[in-house]
Tab-separated table of C-alpha atoms in Angstrom:
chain	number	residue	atom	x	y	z
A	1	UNK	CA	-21.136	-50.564	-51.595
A	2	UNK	CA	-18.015	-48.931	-49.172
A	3	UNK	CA	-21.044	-48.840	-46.898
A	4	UNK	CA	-21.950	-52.321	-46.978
A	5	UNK	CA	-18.466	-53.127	-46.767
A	6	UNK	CA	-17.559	-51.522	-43.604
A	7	UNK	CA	-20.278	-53.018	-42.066
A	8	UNK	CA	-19.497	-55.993	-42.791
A	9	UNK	CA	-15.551	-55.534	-41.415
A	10	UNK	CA	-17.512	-54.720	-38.428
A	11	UNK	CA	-19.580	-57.416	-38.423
A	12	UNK	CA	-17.205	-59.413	-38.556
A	13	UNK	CA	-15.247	-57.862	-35.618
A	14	UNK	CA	-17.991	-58.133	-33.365
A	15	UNK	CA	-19.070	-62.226	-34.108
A	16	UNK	CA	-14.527	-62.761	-32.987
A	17	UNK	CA	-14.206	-59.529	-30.725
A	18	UNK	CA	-17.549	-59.903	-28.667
A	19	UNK	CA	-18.052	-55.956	-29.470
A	20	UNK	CA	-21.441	-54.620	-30.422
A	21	UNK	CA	-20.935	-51.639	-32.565
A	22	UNK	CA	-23.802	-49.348	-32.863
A	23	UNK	CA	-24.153	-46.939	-36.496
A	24	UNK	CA	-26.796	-44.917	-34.673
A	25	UNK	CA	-25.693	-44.090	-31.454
A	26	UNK	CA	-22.349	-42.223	-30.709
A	27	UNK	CA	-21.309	-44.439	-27.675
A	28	UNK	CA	-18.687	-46.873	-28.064
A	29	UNK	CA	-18.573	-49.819	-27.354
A	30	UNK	CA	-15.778	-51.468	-25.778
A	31	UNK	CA	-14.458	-55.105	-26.205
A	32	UNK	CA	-15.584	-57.282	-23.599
A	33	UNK	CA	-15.046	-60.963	-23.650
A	34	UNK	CA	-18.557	-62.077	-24.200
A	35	UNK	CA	-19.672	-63.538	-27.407
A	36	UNK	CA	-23.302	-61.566	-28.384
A	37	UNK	CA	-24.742	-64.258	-31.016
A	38	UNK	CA	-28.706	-64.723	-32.415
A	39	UNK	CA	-31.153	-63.489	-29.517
A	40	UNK	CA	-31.723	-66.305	-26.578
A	41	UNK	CA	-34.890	-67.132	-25.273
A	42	UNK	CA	-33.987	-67.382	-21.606
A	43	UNK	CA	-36.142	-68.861	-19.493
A	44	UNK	CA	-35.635	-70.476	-15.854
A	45	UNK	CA	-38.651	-73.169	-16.751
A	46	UNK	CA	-35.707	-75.258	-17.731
A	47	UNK	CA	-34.318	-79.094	-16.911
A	48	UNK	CA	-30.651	-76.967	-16.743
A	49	UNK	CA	-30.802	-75.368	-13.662
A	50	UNK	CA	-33.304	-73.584	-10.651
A	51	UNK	CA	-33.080	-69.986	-10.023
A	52	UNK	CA	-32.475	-69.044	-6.738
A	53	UNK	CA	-31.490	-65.434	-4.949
A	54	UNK	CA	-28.940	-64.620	-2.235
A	55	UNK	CA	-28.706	-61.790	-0.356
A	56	UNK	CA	-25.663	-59.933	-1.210
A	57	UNK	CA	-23.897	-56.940	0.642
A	58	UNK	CA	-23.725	-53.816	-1.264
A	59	UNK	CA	-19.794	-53.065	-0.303
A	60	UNK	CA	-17.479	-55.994	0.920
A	61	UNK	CA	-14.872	-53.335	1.263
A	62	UNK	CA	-15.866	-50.299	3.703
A	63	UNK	CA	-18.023	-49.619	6.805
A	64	UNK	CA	-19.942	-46.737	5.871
A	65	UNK	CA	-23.784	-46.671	6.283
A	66	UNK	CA	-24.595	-47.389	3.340
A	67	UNK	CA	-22.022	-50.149	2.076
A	68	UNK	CA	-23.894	-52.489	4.612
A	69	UNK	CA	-27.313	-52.240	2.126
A	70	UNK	CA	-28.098	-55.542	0.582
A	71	UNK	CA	-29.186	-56.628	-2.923
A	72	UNK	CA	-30.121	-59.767	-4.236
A	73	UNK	CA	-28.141	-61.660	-6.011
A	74	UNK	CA	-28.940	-64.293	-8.587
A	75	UNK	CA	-27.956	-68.253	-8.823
A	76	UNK	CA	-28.366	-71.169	-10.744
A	77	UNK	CA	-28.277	-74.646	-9.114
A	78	UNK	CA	-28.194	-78.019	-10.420
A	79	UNK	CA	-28.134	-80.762	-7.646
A	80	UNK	CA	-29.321	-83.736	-9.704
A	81	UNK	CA	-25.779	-85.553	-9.786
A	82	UNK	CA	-24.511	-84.124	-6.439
A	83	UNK	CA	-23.127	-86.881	-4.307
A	84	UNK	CA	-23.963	-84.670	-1.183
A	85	UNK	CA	-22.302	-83.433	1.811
A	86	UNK	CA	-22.043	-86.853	3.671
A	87	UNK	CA	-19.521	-87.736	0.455
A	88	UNK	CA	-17.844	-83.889	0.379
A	89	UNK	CA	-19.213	-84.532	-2.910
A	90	UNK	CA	-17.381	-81.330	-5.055
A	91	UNK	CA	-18.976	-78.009	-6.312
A	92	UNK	CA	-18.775	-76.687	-9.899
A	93	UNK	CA	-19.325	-72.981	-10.019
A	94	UNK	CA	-19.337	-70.822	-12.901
A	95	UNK	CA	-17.817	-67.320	-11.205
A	96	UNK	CA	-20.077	-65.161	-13.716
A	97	UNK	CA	-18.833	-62.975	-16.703
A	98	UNK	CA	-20.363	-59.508	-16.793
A	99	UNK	CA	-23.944	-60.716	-18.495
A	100	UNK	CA	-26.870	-62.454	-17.764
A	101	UNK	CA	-26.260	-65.864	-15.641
A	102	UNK	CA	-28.526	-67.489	-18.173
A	103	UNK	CA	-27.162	-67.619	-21.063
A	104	UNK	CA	-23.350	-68.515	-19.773
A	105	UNK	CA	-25.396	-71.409	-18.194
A	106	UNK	CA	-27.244	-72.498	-21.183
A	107	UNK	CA	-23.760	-72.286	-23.116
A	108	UNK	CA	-21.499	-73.999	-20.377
A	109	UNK	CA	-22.224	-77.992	-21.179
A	110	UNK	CA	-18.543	-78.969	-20.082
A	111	UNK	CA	-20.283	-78.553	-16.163
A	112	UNK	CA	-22.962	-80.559	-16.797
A	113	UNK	CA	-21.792	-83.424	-18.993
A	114	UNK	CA	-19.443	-83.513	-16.230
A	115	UNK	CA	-21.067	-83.341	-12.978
A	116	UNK	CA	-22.554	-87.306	-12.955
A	117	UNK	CA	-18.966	-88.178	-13.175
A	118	UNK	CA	-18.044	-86.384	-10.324
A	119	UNK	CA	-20.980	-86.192	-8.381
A	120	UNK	CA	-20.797	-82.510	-8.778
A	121	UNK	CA	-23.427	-79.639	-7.486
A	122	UNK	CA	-23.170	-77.348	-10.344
A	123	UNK	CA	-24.047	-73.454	-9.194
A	124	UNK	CA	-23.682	-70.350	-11.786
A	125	UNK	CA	-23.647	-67.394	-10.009
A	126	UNK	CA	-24.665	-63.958	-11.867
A	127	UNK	CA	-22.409	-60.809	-11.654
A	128	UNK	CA	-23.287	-57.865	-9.943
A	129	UNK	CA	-25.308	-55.499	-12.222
A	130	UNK	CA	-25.793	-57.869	-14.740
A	131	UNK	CA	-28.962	-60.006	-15.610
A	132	UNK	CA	-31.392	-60.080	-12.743
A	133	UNK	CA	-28.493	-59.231	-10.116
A	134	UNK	CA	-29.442	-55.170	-9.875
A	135	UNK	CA	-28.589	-53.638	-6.367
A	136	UNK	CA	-31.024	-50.428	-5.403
A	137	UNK	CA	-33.937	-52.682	-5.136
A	138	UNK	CA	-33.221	-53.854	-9.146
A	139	UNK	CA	-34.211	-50.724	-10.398
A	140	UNK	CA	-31.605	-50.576	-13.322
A	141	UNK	CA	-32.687	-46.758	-13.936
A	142	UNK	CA	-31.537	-45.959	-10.199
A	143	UNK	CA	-28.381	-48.520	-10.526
A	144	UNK	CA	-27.035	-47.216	-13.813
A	145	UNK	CA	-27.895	-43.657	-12.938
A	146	UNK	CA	-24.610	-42.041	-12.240
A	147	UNK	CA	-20.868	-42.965	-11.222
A	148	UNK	CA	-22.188	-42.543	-7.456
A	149	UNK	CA	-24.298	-45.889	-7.762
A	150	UNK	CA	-22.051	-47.680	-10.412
A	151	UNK	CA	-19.440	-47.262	-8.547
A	152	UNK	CA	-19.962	-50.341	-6.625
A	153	UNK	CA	-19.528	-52.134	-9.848
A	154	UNK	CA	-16.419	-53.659	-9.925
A	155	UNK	CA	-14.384	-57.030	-10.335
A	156	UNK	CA	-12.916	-57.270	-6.701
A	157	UNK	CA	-16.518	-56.403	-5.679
A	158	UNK	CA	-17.752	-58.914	-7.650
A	159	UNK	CA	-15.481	-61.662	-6.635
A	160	UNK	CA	-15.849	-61.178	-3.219
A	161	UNK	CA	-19.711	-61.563	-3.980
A	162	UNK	CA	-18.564	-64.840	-5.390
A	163	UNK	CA	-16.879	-65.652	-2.361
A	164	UNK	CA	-19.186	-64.686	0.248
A	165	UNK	CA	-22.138	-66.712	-1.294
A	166	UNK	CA	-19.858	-70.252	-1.760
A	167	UNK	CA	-19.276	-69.872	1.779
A	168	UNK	CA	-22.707	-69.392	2.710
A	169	UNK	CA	-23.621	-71.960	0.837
A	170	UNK	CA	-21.323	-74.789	1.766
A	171	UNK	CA	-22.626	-73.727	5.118
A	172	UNK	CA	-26.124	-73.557	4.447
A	173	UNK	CA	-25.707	-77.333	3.073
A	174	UNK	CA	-23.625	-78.276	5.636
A	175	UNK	CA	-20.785	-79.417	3.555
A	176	UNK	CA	-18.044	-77.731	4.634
A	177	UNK	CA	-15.410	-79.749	3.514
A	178	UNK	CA	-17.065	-80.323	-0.512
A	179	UNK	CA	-14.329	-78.801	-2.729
A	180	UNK	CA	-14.920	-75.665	-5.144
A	181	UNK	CA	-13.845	-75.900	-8.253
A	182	UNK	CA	-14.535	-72.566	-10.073
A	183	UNK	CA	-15.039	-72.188	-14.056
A	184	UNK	CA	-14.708	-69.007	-16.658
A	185	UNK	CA	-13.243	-65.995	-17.417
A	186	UNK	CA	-12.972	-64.299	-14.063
A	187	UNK	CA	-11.968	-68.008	-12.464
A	188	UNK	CA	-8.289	-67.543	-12.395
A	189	UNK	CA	-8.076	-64.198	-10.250
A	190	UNK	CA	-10.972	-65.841	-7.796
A	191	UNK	CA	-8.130	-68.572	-7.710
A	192	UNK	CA	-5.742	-66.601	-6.671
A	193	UNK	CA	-7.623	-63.902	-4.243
A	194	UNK	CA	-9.560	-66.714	-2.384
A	195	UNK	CA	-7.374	-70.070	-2.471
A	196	UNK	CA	-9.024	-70.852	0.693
A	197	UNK	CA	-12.275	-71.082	-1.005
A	198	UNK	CA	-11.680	-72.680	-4.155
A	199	UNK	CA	-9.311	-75.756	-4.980
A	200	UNK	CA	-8.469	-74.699	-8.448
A	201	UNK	CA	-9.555	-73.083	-11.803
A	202	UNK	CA	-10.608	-73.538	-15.309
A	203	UNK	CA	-9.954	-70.119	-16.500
A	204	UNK	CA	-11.384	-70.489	-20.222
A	205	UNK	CA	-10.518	-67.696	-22.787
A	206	UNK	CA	-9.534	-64.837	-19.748
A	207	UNK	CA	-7.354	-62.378	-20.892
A	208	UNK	CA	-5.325	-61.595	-17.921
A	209	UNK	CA	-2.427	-60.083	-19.707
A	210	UNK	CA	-4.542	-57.579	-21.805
A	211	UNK	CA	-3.843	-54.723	-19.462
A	212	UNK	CA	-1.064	-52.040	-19.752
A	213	UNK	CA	0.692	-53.471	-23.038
A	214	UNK	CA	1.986	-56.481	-21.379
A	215	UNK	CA	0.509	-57.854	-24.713
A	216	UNK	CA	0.637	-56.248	-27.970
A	217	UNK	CA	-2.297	-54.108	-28.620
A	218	UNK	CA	-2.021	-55.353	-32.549
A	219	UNK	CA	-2.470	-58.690	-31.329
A	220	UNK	CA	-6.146	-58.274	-31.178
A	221	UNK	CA	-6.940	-57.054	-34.126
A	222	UNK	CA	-4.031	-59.074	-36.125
A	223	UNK	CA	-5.650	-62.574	-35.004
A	224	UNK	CA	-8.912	-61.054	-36.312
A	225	UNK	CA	-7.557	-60.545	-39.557
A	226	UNK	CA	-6.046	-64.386	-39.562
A	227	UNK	CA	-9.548	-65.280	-39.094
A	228	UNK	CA	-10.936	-63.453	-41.921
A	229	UNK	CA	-8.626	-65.559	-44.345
A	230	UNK	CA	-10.207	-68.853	-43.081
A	231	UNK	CA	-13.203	-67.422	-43.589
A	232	UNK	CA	-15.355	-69.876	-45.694
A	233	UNK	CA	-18.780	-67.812	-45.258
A	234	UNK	CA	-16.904	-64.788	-47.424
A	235	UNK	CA	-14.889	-66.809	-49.493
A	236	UNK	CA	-16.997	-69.591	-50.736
A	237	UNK	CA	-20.751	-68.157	-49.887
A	238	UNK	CA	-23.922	-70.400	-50.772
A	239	UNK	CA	-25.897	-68.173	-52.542
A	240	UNK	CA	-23.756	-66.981	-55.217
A	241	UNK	CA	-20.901	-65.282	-55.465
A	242	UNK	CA	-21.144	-61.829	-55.445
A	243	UNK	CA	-20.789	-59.305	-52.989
A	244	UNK	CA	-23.979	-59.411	-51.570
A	245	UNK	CA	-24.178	-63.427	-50.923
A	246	UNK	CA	-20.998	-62.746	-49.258
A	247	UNK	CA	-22.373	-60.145	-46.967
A	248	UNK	CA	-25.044	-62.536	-46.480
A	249	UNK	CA	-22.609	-64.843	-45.838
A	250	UNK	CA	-20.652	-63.377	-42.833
A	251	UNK	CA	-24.373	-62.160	-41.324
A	252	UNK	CA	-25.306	-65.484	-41.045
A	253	UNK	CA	-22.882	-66.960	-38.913
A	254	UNK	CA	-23.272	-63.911	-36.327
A	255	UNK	CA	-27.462	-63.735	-36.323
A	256	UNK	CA	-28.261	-67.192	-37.770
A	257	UNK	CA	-26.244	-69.686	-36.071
A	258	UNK	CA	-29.463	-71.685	-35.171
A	259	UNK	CA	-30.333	-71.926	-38.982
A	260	UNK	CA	-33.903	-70.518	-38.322
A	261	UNK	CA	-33.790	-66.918	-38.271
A	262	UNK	CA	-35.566	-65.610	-41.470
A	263	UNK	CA	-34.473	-61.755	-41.039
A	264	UNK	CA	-31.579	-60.075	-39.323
A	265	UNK	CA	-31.581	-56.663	-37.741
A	266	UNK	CA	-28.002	-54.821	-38.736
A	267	UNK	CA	-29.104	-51.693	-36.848
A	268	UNK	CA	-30.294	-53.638	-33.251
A	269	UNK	CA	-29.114	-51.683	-30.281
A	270	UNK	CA	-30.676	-54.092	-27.842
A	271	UNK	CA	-29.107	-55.450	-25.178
A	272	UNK	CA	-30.924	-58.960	-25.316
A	273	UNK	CA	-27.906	-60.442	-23.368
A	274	UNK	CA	-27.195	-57.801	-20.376
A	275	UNK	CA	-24.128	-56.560	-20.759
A	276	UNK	CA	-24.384	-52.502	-21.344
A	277	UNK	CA	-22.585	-51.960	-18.209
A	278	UNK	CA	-19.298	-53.163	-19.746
A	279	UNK	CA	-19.591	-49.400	-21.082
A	280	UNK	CA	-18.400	-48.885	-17.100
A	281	UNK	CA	-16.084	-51.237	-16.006
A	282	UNK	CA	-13.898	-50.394	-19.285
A	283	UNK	CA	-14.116	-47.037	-18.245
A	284	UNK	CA	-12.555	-47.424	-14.576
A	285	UNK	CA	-10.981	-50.798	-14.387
A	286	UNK	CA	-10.839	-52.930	-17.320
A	287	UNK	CA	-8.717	-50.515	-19.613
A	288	UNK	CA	-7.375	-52.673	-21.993
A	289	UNK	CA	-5.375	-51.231	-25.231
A	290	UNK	CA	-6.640	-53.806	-27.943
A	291	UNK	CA	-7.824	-51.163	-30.461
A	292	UNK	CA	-4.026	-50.882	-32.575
A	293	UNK	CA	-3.538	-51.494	-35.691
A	294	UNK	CA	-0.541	-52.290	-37.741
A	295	UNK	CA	0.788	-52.902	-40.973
A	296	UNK	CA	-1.267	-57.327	-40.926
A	297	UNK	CA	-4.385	-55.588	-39.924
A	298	UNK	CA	-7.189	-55.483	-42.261
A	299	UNK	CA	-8.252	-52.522	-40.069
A	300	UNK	CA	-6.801	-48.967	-41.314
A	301	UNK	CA	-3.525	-48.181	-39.640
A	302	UNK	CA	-3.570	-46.584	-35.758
A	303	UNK	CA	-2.353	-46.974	-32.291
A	304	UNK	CA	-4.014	-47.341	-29.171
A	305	UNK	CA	-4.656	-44.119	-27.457
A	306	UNK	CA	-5.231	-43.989	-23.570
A	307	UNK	CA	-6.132	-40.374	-24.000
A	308	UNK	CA	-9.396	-40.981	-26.308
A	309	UNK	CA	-10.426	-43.746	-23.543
A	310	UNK	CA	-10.210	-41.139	-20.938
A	311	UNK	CA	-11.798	-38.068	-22.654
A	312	UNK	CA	-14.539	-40.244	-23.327
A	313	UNK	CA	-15.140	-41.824	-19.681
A	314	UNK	CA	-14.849	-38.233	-18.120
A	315	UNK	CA	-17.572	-37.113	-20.602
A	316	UNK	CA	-19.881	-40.020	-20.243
A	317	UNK	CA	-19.272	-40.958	-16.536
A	318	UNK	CA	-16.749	-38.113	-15.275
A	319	UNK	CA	-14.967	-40.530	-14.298
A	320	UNK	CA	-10.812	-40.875	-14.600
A	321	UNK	CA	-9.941	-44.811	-15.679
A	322	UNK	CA	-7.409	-46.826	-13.351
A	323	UNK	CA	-5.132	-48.465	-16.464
A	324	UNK	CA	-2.641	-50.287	-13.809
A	325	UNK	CA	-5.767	-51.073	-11.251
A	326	UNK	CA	-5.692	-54.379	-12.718
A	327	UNK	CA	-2.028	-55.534	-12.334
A	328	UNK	CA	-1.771	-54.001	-8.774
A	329	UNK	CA	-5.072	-55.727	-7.862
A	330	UNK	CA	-4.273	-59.058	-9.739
A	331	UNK	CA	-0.486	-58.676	-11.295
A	332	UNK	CA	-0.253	-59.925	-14.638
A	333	UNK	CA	3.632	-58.182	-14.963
A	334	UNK	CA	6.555	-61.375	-14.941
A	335	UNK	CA	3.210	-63.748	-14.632
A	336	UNK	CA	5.573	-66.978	-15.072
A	337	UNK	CA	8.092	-65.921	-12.038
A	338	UNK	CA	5.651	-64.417	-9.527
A	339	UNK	CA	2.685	-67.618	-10.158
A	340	UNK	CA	5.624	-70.067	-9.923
A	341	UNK	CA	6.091	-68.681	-6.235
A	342	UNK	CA	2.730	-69.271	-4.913
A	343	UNK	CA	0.154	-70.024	-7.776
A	344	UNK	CA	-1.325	-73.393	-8.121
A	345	UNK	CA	-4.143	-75.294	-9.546
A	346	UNK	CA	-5.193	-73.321	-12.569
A	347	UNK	CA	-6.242	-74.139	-16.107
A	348	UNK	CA	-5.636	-71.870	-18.797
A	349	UNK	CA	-7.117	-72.242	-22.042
A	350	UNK	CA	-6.941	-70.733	-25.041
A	351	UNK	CA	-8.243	-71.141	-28.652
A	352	UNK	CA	-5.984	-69.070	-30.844
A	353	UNK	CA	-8.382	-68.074	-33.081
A	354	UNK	CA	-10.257	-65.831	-30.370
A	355	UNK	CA	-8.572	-62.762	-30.759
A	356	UNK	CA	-8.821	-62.725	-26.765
A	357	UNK	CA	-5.941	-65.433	-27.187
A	358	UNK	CA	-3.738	-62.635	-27.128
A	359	UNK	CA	-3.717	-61.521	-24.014
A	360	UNK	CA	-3.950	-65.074	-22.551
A	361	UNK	CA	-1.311	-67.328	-20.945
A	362	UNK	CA	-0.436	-69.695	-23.469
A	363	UNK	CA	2.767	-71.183	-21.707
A	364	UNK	CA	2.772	-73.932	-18.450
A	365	UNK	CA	4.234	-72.114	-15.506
A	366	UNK	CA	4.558	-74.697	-12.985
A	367	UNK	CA	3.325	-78.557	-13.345
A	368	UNK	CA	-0.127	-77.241	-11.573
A	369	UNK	CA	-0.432	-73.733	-13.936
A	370	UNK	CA	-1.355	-75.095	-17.182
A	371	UNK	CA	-1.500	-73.926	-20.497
A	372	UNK	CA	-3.809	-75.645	-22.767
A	373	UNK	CA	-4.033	-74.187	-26.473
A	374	UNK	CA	-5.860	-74.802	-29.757
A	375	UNK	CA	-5.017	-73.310	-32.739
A	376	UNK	CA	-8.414	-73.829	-34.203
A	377	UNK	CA	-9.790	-73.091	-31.343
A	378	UNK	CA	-12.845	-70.001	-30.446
A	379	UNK	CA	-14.021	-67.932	-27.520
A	380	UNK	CA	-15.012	-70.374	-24.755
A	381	UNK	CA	-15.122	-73.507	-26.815
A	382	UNK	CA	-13.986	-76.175	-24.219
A	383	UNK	CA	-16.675	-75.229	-22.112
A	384	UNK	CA	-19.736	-75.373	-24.459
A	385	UNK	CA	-21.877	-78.442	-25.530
A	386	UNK	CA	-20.400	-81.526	-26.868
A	387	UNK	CA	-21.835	-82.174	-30.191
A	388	UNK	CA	-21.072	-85.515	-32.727
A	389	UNK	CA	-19.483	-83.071	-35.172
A	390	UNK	CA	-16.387	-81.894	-32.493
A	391	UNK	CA	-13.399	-82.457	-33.728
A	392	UNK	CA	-10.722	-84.617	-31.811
A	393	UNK	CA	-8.700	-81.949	-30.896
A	394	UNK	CA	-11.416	-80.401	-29.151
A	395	UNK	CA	-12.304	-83.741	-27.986
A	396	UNK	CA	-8.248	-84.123	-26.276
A	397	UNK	CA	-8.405	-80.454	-24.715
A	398	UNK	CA	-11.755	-81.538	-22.890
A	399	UNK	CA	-10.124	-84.985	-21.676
A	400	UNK	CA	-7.249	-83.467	-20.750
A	401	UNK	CA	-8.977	-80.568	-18.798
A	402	UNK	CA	-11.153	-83.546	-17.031
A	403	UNK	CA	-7.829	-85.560	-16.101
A	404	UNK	CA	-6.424	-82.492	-14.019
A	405	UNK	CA	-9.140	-81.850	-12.396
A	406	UNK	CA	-9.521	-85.196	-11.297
A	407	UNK	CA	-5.936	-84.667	-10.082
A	408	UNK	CA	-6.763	-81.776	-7.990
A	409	UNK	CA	-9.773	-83.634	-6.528
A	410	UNK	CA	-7.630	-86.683	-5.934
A	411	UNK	CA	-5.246	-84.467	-3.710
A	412	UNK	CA	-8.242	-82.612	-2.103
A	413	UNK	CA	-9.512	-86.313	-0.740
A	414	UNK	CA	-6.067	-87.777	-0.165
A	415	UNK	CA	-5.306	-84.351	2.400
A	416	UNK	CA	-9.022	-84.790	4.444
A	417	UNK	CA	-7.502	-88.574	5.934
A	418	UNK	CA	-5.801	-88.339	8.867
């Protein structure tokens, strides 16, 4: 029963934390900020969205030989509302989260329900090494080989992939003067490294002040444990009350959201969704202490340790992890002073019940940095699907995130007349 248990604490941690954790293999697995629900059936053969592939330089940032090799690099488009170039008609792209394009883009409604309003293109563009987006002709084996080939995957890299292909593709559709408005987690920093690309950001659930304990690394776990008490699958389960219903319960929520799985897999080590190569950026880059716990964690008592991250990445990728990359590349240190100086045009929400919440900005910083919160609020909920059964808050965040944007939009037009 201590068994079952633990497996359900993990459970648990991986339906709020977006963290698979694997009983039969020895790797960790590090929190990323994707959510890993029931298996997908993704498909392009769609009404969402056509696939299409850009070729993408290898290495935006040197001039050896080889950093001029291409790859190609996976989009989604959805023109069916665009107003066109002759209108500068806008473009909504999702700046993709280390996964597979698809399923952000079958999970992102707040673009589409959106677009006809704004007679918006709506583009989701895949991050490097993720999904379909492979470099070394797409052979993953050859990609994921060693720290010589996975080097190249990074977030600067990746943004700058972003960047490159908007460009190319405002040009391509000879709309040079549509404005970019970008959407998810990595859409704040592409914000502020390429202003001159995009006119502002809806950075949804990004955790830009999880690095180098600007944050508290309890905070994590702590707002786990607040959602366990709210918890109705383990509290007040359906098929009875003992402890198995209420395992049954909790495994429910995480593998039958849909309501028509019939069996769940506990021990799956799939990867349905893409996103092993987390494994790597968490390792060099994304080093972010959210594995403490004190004395309001349902987790037994400990304290983030850098060294364990490190012993582990030089034994699985000899590789030594960057822990302030992030904040020199990006800052996240005195955010409030240093964005009110030359940040603008950026949504941040935040549903407090996503442990990610943490490490988010959750305060305005100027009138055009904006801080939207929810306390009953998950991972990525003001982007997904309206349904009947959303609740007005919900209902007030997505209005209000609408309203600014029209804002921005508003000033974009208003600067283009002479």
């Amino acid at each position: 029963m201590k068994t079952m248990a633990t497996r359900l604490i993990f459970l648990c941690f991986s339906l709020f934390s977006s963290t698979t954790i694997s009983f039969a293999k020895a790797t960790p697995k590090f929190p990323s900020s994707i959510l890993r629900p029931e298996k997908l059936s993704l498909s392009t053969e769609n009404e969402l969205y056509r696939a299409k592939y850009f070729t993408q330089t290898l290495d935006h940032f040197n001039y050896h030989p080889e950093s001029y090799e291409t790859f190609q690099q996976r989009y989604l488009i959805n023109d069916t509302s665009w107003g066109g170039a002759e209108k500068n008609a806008p473009i909504f792209v999702y700046t993709g989260n280390e996964g597979d394009i698809e399923w952000f883009a079958q999970n992102t409604g707040f673009v589409y329900e959106n677009a006809p309003r704004f007679e918006a293109l709506i583009v989701f563009v895949e991050h490097r090494f993720y999904g379909e987006s492979i470099p070394f002709g797409g052979d993953k084996k050859v990609a994921y080989k060693n720290s010589s080939t996975l080097g190249y995957l990074s977030s600067t890299q990746a943004l700058a992939d972003y960047a490159t292909l908007i460009i190319d593709l405002k040009k391509n559709l000879s709309a040079p003067d549509s404005p970019v408005v970008v959407f998810g987690v990595l859409a704040a920093w592409f914000r502020l490294k390429y202003p001159h690309v995009t006119i502002g950001a809806l950075a949804s659930s990004s955790p830009i002040l999880n690095f180098e304990s600007i944050t508290s690394p309890y905070s994590f776990n702590n707002i786990i444990t607040q959602d366990f008490r709210m918890c109705k699958a383990i509290d007040d389960p359906t098929g009875g009350n003992d402890t198995f219903a209420k395992l049954y319960g909790a495994a429910n929520i995480y593998y039958n959201y849909s309501g028509v799985a019939t069996c769940f897999d506990l021990d799956d080590n799939s990867d349905p969704h893409g996103l092993s190569e987390w494994t790597w950026q968490a390792c060099t880059e994304m080093v972010m202490p959210t594995d403490g716990n004190n004395k309001e964690s349902i987790f037994p008592a400990s304290e983030w340790e850098y060294n364990d991250r490190a012993s582990f990445c030089k034994a699985y990728f000899n590789v030594e992890p960057r822990p302030t990359w992030i904040t020199t590349e990006f800052g996240g240190h005195d955010i409030s002073r240093v964005l009110k100086r030359f940040g603008s045009n950026i949504i941040f929400f935040n549903g407090l019940r996503d442990p990610w919440s943490g490490g988010g900005v959750l305060k305005n910083i100027s009138k055009s940095i904006i801080a939207i919160t929810a306390k009953e609020g998950a991972h990525h909920v003001d982007l997904r699907f309206s349904t009947s059964e959303d609740p007005g808050w919900l209902k007030d965040v997505r209005r209000r995130e609408v309203n600014i944007i029209t804002e921005w939009l508003s000033q974009y037009y208003h600067s283009l007349t002479p």
